[in-house]
Coordinates of C-alpha atoms and ligand atoms in Angstrom, one line a residue:
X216 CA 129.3 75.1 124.8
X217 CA 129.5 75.9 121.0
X218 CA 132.7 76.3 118.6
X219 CA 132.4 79.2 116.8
X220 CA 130.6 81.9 118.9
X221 CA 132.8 84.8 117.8
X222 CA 132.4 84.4 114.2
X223 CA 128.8 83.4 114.4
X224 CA 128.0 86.3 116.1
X225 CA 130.1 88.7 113.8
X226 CA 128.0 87.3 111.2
X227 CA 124.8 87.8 112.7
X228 CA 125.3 91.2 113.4
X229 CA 126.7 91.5 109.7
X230 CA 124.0 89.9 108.9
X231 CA 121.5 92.8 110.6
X232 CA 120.3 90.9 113.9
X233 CA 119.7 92.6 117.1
X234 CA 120.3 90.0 119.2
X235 CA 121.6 86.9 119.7
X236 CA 121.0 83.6 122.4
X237 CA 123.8 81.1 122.9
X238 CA 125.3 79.0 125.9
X239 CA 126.0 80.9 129.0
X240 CA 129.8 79.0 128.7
X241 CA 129.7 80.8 125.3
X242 CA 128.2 84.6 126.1
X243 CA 131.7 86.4 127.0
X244 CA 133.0 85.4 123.8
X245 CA 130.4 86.7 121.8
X246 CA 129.9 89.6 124.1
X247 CA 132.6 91.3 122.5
X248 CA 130.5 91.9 119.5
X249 CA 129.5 95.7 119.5
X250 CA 125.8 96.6 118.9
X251 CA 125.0 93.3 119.5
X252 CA 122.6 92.2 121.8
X253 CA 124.2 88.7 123.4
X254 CA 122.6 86.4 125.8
X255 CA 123.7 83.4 127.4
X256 CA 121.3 81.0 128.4
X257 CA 121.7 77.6 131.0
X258 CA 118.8 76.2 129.8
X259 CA 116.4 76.0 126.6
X260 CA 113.7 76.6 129.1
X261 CA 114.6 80.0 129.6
X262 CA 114.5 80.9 126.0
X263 CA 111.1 79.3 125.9
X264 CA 110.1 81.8 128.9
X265 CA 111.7 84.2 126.9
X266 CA 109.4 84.2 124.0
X267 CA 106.1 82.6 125.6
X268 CA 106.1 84.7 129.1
X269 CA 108.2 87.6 128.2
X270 CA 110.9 87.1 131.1
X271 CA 113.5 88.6 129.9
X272 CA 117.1 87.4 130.0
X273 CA 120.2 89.5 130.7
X274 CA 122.6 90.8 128.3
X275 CA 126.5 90.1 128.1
X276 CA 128.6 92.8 127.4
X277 CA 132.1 92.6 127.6
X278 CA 134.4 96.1 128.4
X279 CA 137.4 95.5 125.7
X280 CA 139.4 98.0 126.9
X281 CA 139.3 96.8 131.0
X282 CA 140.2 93.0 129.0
X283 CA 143.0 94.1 127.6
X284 CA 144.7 95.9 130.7
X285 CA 143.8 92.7 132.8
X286 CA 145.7 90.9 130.7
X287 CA 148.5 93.2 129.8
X288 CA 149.0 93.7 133.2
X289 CA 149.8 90.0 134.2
X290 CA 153.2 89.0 132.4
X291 CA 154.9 86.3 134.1
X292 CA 158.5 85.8 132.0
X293 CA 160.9 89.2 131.4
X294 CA 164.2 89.2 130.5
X295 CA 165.4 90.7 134.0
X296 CA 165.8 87.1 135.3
X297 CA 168.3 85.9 132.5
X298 CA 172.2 86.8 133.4
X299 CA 174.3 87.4 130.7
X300 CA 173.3 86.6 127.0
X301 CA 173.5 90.0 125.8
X302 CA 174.0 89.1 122.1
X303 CA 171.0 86.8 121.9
X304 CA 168.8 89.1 123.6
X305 CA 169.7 91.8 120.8
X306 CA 169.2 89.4 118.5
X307 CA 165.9 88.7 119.6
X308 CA 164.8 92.1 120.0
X309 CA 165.4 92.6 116.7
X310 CA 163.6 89.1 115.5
X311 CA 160.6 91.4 118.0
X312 CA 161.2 94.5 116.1
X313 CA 160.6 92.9 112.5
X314 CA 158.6 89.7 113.2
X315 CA 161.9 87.5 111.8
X316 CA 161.5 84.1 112.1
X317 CA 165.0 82.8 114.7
X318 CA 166.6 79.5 115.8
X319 CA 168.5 79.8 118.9
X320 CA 171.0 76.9 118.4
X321 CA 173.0 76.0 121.8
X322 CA 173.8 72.8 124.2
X323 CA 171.4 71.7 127.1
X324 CA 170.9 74.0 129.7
X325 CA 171.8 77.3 127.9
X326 CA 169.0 78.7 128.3
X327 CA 167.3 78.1 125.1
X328 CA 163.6 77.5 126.3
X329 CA 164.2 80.2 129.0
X330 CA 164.9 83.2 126.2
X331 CA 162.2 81.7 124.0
X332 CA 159.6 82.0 126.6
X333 CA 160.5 85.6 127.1
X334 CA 160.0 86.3 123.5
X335 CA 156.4 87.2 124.0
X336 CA 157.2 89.6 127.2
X337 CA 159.1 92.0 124.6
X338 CA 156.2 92.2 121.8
X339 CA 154.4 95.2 121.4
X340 CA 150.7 94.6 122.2
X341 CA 148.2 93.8 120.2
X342 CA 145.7 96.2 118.5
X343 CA 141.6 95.7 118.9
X344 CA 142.2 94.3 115.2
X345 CA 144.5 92.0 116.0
X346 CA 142.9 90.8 118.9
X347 CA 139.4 89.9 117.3
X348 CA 141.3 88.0 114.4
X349 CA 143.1 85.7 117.1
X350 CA 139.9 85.3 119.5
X351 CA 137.9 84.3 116.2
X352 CA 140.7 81.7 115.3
X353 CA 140.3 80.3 118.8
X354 CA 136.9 80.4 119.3
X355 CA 136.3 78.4 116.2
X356 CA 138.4 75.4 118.5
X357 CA 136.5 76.2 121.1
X358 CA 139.0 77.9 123.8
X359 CA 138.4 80.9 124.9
X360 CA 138.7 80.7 128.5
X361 CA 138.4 84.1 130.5
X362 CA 136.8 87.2 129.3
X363 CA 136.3 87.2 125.9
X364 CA 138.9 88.6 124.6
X365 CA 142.2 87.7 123.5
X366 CA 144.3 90.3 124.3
X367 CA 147.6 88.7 124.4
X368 CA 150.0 87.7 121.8
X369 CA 149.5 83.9 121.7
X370 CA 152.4 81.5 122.4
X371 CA 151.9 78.2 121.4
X372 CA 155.0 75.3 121.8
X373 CA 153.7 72.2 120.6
X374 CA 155.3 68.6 121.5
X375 CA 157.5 67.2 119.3
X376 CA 155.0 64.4 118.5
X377 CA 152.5 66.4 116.9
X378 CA 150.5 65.4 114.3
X379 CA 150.8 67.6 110.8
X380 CA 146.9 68.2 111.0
X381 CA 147.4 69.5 114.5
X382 CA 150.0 71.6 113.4
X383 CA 149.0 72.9 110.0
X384 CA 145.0 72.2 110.6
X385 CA 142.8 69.8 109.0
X386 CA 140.3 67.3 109.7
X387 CA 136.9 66.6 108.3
X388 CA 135.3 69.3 109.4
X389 CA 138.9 71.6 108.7
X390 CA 140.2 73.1 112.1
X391 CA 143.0 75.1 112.8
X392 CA 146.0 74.0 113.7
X393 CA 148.9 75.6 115.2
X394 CA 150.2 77.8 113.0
X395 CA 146.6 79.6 113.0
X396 CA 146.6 79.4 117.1
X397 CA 150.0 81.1 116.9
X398 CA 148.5 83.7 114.6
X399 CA 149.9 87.4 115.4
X400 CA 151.9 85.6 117.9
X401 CA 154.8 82.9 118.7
X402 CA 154.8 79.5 117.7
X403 CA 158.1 77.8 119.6
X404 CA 159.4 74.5 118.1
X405 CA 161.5 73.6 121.2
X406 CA 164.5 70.7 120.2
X407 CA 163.1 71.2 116.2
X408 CA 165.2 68.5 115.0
X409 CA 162.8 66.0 116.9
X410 CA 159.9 67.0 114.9
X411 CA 159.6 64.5 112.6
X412 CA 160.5 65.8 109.2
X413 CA 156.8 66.0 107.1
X414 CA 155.4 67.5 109.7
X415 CA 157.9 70.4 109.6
X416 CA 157.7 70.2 105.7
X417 CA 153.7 71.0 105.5
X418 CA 154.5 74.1 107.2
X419 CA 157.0 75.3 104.3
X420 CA 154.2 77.0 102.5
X421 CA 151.9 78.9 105.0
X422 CA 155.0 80.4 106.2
X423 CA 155.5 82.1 103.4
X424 CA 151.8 82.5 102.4
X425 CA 150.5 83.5 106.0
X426 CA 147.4 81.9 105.6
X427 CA 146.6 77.8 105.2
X428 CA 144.2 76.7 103.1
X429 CA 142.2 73.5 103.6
X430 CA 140.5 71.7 100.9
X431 CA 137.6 69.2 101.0
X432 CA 135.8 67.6 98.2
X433 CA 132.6 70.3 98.5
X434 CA 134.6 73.3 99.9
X435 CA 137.7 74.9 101.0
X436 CA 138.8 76.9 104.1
X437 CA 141.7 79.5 104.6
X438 CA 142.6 80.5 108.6
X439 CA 145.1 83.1 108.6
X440 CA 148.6 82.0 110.0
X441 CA 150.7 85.4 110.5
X442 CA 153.3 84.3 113.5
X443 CA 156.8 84.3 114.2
X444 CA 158.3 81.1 114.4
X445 CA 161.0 80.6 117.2
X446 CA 162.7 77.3 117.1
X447 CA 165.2 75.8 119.4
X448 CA 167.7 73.2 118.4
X449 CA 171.6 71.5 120.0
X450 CA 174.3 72.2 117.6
X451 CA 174.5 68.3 117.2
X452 CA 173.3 65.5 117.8
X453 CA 175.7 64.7 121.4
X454 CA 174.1 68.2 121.9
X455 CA 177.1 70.0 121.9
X456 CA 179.1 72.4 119.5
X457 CA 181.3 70.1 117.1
X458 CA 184.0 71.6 117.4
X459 CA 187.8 70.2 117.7
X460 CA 187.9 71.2 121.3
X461 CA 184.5 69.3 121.7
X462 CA 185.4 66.1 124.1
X463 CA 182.0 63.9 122.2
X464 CA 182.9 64.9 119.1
X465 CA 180.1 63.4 116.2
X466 CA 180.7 62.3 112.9
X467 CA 180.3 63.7 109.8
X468 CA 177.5 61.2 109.2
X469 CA 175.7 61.7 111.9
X470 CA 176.2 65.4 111.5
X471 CA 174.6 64.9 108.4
X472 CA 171.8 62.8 110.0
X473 CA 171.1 65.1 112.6
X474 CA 171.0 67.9 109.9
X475 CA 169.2 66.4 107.6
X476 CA 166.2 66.1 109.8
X477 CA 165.5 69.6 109.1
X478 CA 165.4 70.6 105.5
X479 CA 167.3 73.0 104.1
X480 CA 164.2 75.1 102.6
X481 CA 162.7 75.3 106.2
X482 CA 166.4 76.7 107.7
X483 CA 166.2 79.1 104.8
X484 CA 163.0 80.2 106.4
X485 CA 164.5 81.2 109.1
X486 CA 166.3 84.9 109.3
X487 CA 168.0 84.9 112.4
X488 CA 170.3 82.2 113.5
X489 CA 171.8 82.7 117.0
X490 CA 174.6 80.6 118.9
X491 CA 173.4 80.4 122.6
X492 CA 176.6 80.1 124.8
X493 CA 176.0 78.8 128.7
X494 CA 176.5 81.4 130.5
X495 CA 179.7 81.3 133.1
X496 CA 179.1 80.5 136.9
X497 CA 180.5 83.9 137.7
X498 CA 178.0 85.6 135.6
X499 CA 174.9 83.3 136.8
X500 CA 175.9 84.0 140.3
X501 CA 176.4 88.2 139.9
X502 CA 173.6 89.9 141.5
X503 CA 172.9 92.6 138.9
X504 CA 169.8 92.1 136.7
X505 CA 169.5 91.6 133.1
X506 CA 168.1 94.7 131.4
X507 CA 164.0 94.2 131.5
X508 CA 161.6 93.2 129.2
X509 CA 159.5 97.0 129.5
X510 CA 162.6 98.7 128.2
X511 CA 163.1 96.4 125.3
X512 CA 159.7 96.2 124.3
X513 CA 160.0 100.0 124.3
X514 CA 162.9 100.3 121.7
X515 CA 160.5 97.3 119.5
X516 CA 157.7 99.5 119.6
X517 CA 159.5 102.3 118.3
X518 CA 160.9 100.1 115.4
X519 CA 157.4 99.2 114.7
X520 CA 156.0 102.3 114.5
X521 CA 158.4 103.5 111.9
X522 CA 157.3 100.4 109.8
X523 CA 153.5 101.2 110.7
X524 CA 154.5 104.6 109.0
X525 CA 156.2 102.6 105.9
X526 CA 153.6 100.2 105.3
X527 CA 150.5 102.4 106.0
X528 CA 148.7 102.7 102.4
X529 CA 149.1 98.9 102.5
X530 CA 146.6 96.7 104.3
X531 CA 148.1 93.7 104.4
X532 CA 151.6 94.1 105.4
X533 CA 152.7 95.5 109.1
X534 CA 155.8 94.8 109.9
X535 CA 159.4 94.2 108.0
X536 CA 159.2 89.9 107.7
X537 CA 155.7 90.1 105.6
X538 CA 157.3 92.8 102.9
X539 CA 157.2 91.1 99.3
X540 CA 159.7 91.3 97.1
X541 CA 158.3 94.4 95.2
X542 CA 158.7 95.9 98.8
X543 CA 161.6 94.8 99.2
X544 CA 163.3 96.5 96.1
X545 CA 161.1 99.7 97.0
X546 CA 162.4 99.9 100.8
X547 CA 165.6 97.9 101.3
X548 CA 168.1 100.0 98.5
X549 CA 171.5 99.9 99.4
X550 CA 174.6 102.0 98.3
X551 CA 177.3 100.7 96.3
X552 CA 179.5 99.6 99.1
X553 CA 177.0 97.5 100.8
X554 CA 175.8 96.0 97.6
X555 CA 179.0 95.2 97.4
X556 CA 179.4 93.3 100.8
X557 CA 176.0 91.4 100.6
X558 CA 177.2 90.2 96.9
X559 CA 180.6 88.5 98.7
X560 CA 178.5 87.0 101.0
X561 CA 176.1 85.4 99.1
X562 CA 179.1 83.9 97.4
X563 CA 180.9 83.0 100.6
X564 CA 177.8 81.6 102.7
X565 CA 176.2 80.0 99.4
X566 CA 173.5 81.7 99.7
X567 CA 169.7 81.4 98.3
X568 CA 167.8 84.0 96.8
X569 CA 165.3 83.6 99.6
X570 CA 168.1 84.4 102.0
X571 CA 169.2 87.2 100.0
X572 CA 165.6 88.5 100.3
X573 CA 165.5 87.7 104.2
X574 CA 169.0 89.6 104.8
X575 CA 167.7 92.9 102.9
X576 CA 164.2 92.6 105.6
X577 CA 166.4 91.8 108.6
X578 CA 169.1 95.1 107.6
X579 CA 165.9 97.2 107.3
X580 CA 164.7 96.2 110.6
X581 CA 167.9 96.9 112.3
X582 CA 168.2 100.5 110.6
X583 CA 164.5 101.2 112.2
X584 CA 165.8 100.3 115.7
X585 CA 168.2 103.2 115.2
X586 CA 165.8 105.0 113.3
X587 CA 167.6 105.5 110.4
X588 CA 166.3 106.4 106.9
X589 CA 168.8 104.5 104.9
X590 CA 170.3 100.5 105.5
X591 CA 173.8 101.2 106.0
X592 CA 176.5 98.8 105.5
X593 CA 176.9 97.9 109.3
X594 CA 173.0 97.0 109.7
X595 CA 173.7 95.1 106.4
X596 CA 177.0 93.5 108.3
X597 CA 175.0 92.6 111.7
X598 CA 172.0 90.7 109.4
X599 CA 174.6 88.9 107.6
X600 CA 176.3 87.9 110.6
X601 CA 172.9 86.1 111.3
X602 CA 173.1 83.3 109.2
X603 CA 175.3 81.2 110.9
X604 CA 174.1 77.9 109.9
X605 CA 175.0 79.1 106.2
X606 CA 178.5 79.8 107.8
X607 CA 180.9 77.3 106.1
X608 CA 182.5 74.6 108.7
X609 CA 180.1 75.3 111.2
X610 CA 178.8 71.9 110.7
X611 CA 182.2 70.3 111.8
Ligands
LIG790 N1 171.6 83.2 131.4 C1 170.9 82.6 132.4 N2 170.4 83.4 133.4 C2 169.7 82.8 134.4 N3 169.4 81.5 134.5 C3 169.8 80.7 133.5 C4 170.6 81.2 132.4 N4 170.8 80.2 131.5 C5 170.3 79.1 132.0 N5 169.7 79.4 133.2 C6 169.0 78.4 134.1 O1 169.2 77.2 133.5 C7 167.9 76.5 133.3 C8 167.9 75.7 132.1 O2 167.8 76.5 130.9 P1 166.9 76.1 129.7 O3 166.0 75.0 130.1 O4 166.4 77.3 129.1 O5 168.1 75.4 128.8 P2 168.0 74.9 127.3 O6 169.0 75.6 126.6 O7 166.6 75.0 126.8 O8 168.4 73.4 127.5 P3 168.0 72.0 126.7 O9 168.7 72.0 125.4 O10 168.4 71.0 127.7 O11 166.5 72.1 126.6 C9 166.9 77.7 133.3 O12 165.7 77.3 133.7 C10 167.5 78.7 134.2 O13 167.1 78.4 135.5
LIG791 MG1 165.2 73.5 126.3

């Protein structure tokens, strides 16, 4: 097999060629290439018969609309199976609705990595678009497995040990790393304070870019990094909320240890900080299901199409999270009231001008869940109300 087929063959076609011959282990990949004639091939012999004896060799084409309801069809987390947890769930529907970066910040066995992995289950799905620029992105690694296409929002949770190159990309030959895998998808940081803290810095700027670029001496590369990034983390370092009640109460200093393993520019990152409670026996045992993933997903793609609406003379921006701050001024105006409010808590919380920015996007994406015009003070409220880690005290 070959790395690369899918942008190969977009060129060659670009490029005004009729066909093209690859490895069989490659065709389906490239077989997604429209007016393209794509062959896969087992050995170099039968290109030779090809030419010399005119046997001709079978075309790949791949049907991209029977791909993507194969794999639409076969989702294997939804939010029915978790009890409970109403507030995170809202608060990750909204994270959905936007594209918001979230932390879900709770003690072992909440249920952290269990809501995370349901994440994907309530994005809407991916357009043709979306799904070639993530197929190409993988296919220049080398792993596409079945069908082709990509039709999936990817979800990528790395180990903590992982390298920065593997995260961010790199390499002599530059390849993508994470970030790009995760492209129009998830990339979950599960337990983030393990990372080890470069590794989480070198992400700082392609999460606000959406696109990493790569430099080597003779040339430079750029793979496009648009994701949402869900992290998981305990409140502290015994793994439990320091609070007085707490029975393994940490210090201040290893508070600050613990904290200090994630910078303070990569929390500011993040819009949507969420406290994840365990749930109570009672609850876990109750028979009744969780609302479902279809239903939420539902309400997202509703709030999406509102900001397809908002954003549709621009190219580059889709959702809420990737509005600039010329955007932001244009479509997050508030009254006088809750100008008023966000001003106290910026004061209150100590807030950055970053996290004043993030609020604005987070109050606009709430409004379009309720399909309102104008961000009133309450969707302002609820956004605020998501910064908890700015929350004075919290830290014990
Ligand atoms: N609300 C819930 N509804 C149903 N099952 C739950 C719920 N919360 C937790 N569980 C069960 O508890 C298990 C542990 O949850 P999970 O691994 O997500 O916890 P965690 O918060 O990631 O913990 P850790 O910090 O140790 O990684 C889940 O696999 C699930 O079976
Ligand atoms: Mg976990």
């Amino acid at each position: 097999p070959i790395r690369g087929a899918l942008p190969i063959a977009l060129k060659a076609k670009e490029e005004g060629f009729k066909g093209f011959i690859l490895p069989e282990s490659n065709a389906e990949e490239a077989g997604i290439v429209e007016e393209l004639l794509v062959f896969g091939v087992k050995e170099i012999t039968e290109v030779t018969a090809f030419f010399d004896k005119n046997i001709p060799l079978k075309p790949t084409k791949v049907n991209i609309a029977l791909q993507f309801k194969r794999q639409l069809d076969l989702s294997e987390h939804d939010f029915s199976d978790v009890k409970g947890q109403e507030g995170v769930k809202r608060c990750m529907e909204i994270a959905a609705a936007g594209g918001h970066n979230i932390i879900l910040i709770g003690p072992p066995g909440a249920g952290k990595t269990m809501l995370a992995k349901r994440l994907p289950s309530i994005l809407p799905p991916m357009n043709i678009e979306e799904a070639l620029e993530t197929t190409k992105i993988h296919s220049v690694v080398g792993r596409i497995k079945t069908g082709g296409l990509i039709c999936r929002r990817p979800f990528r949770s790395p180990h903590h040990t992982i390298s920065d190159v593997a995260l961010v990309g790199g390499g002599a030959y530059p390849q993508p790393g994470e970030i790009s895998l995760s492209h129009n998808g998830v990339l979950f940081l599960d337990e983030l304070p393990e990372f080890k803290r470069g590794v989480l810095e070198v992400m700082r700027q392609p999460l606000e870019d959406r696109e990493v670029t790569i430099s080597r001496a003779r040339f430079t590369v750029s793979y496009p990094c648009s994701f949402m990034l869900v992290a998981s983390m305990n409140p502290s370092p015994s793994g439990f909320f320091n609070d007085s009640s707490s029975p393994s109460r940490s210090s201040a200093a290893e508070m600050q240890r613990y904290m200090g393993k994630i910078s303070g520019p990569l929390l500011d990152r993040i819009d949507l900080h969420i406290e994840v409670s365990p749930v109570p026996f009672d609850k876990l045992a109750e028979k009744r299901k969780g609302e479902g993933s279809a239903e939420i997903r539902n309400r997202v793609t509703r709030a999406r199409e509102h900001q397809t609406e908002r954003f549709k003379s621009n190219t580059k921006v889709h959702y809420n999270a990737q509005m600039s701050t010329r955007q932001i001024r244009n479509h997050c105006v508030l009254d006088a009231a809750s100008a008023e409010l966000l001003k106290s808590a910026m004061k209150r919380l100590n807030l950055s001008a970053r996290a004043y920015d993030r609020i604005l996007k987070v109050s606009r994406t709430i409004a379009d869940l309720e399909a309102k015009e104008n961000i009133e003070a309450e969707h302002l409220a609820e956004a605020i109300q998501y910064r908890s880690l700015d929350r004075e005290g919290w830290l014990g």
